[in-house]
């Protein structure tokens, strides 16, 4: 089956996915009102899904052929981006992404901060080589009584570091893995996709390492069409990129114009989306 057929079949099946109520997608959650404090754990679980833009497809040696590499790493310009996170019309959080990309530095420095019903900080150091490779990922996720810390160091086809979780989730463990192809870090995915040349019907795929589950998956996205998108900061002609995380469909909208910012993203089955609300150049 070719990649376009793969996505067509998944999209044809989406009605059985997106029509599931949130309580069906996330068991044991009470959802009388998503703004109510009792739903905090549900939003925390949603955010875990929200971050992972990979397809739950077991990667094989055959699929390694023709993997995508970024075409224009210079699109990660120095700036601060602010997003609002919504479920329906209700705002449930804010996301700030601060990017520093200076010409004399061989790395792009990115700090993501999430506030609202959850708190999370992620620091990424991305090497500006020909394939925009992950160099290090230091992540702290604080969600109610659940605190997770990840510190990774990538070099060529290997990754090493530590993952710290509560004992009930497996506790602390060392990471020391070797990949059979260049593999990106789970948190670099939106920046990797932003740095690819997007055009209608293009399929983007590459392996991704997810440290919490200690597994490599194949990230897949399909550029469906150009679409006008309106968010609080303005109207944009965007490339609509669709893909899957397991059975969960996601939709990303990247500005057609340089520097191809992520304008909006949607998760129909979870009734969740983020929208760009402010852009501030870093000087």
PDB file of N, CA, C and O in Angstrom, residues 56 67 72 76 78 106 162 175 227 231 266:
ATOM      1  N   UNK A  56       1.320   5.469  15.306  1.00  0.00           N
ATOM      2  CA  UNK A  56       1.688   4.240  16.009  1.00  0.00           C
ATOM      3  C   UNK A  56       1.861   3.115  14.994  1.00  0.00           C
ATOM      4  O   UNK A  56       1.073   2.195  14.906  1.00  0.00           O
ATOM      5  N   UNK A  67      12.973   8.169   3.665  1.00  0.00           N
ATOM      6  CA  UNK A  67      12.513   8.965   4.789  1.00  0.00           C
ATOM      7  C   UNK A  67      12.783  10.441   4.519  1.00  0.00           C
ATOM      8  O   UNK A  67      13.698  10.800   3.796  1.00  0.00           O
ATOM      9  N   UNK A  72      14.902  23.195   4.824  1.00  0.00           N
ATOM     10  CA  UNK A  72      15.228  24.593   5.074  1.00  0.00           C
ATOM     11  C   UNK A  72      15.228  24.868   6.577  1.00  0.00           C
ATOM     12  O   UNK A  72      14.250  25.346   7.142  1.00  0.00           O
ATOM     13  N   UNK A  76      13.472  28.273  11.294  1.00  0.00           N
ATOM     14  CA  UNK A  76      13.358  28.415  12.741  1.00  0.00           C
ATOM     15  C   UNK A  76      14.036  29.715  13.157  1.00  0.00           C
ATOM     16  O   UNK A  76      15.136  29.748  13.689  1.00  0.00           O
ATOM     17  N   UNK A  78      14.549  33.439  15.113  1.00  0.00           N
ATOM     18  CA  UNK A  78      14.486  33.871  16.510  1.00  0.00           C
ATOM     19  C   UNK A  78      13.203  34.662  16.741  1.00  0.00           C
ATOM     20  O   UNK A  78      13.006  35.738  16.164  1.00  0.00           O
ATOM     21  N   UNK A 106      25.898  26.998  16.252  1.00  0.00           N
ATOM     22  CA  UNK A 106      25.574  25.793  15.482  1.00  0.00           C
ATOM     23  C   UNK A 106      24.307  25.105  15.975  1.00  0.00           C
ATOM     24  O   UNK A 106      23.898  24.087  15.420  1.00  0.00           O
ATOM     25  N   UNK A 162      18.547   9.844  30.998  1.00  0.00           N
ATOM     26  CA  UNK A 162      17.738   9.323  32.098  1.00  0.00           C
ATOM     27  C   UNK A 162      16.283   9.721  31.932  1.00  0.00           C
ATOM     28  O   UNK A 162      15.967  10.773  31.361  1.00  0.00           O
ATOM     29  N   UNK A 175      18.627   5.483  29.861  1.00  0.00           N
ATOM     30  CA  UNK A 175      18.364   5.316  28.434  1.00  0.00           C
ATOM     31  C   UNK A 175      19.696   5.130  27.727  1.00  0.00           C
ATOM     32  O   UNK A 175      20.625   5.925  27.910  1.00  0.00           O
ATOM     33  N   UNK A 227      -5.289  25.854   2.736  1.00  0.00           N
ATOM     34  CA  UNK A 227      -6.542  26.247   3.374  1.00  0.00           C
ATOM     35  C   UNK A 227      -6.349  27.576   4.110  1.00  0.00           C
ATOM     36  O   UNK A 227      -5.319  27.789   4.763  1.00  0.00           O
ATOM     37  N   UNK A 231      -7.049  32.965  12.926  1.00  0.00           N
ATOM     38  CA  UNK A 231      -6.761  32.853  14.348  1.00  0.00           C
ATOM     39  C   UNK A 231      -6.696  34.275  14.908  1.00  0.00           C
ATOM     40  O   UNK A 231      -6.736  35.245  14.139  1.00  0.00           O
ATOM     41  N   UNK A 266      -5.255  20.855  15.551  1.00  0.00           N
ATOM     42  CA  UNK A 266      -6.542  20.331  16.017  1.00  0.00           C
ATOM     43  C   UNK A 266      -6.435  18.833  16.309  1.00  0.00           C
ATOM     44  O   UNK A 266      -5.687  18.116  15.644  1.00  0.00           O
TER      45      UNK A 266
END
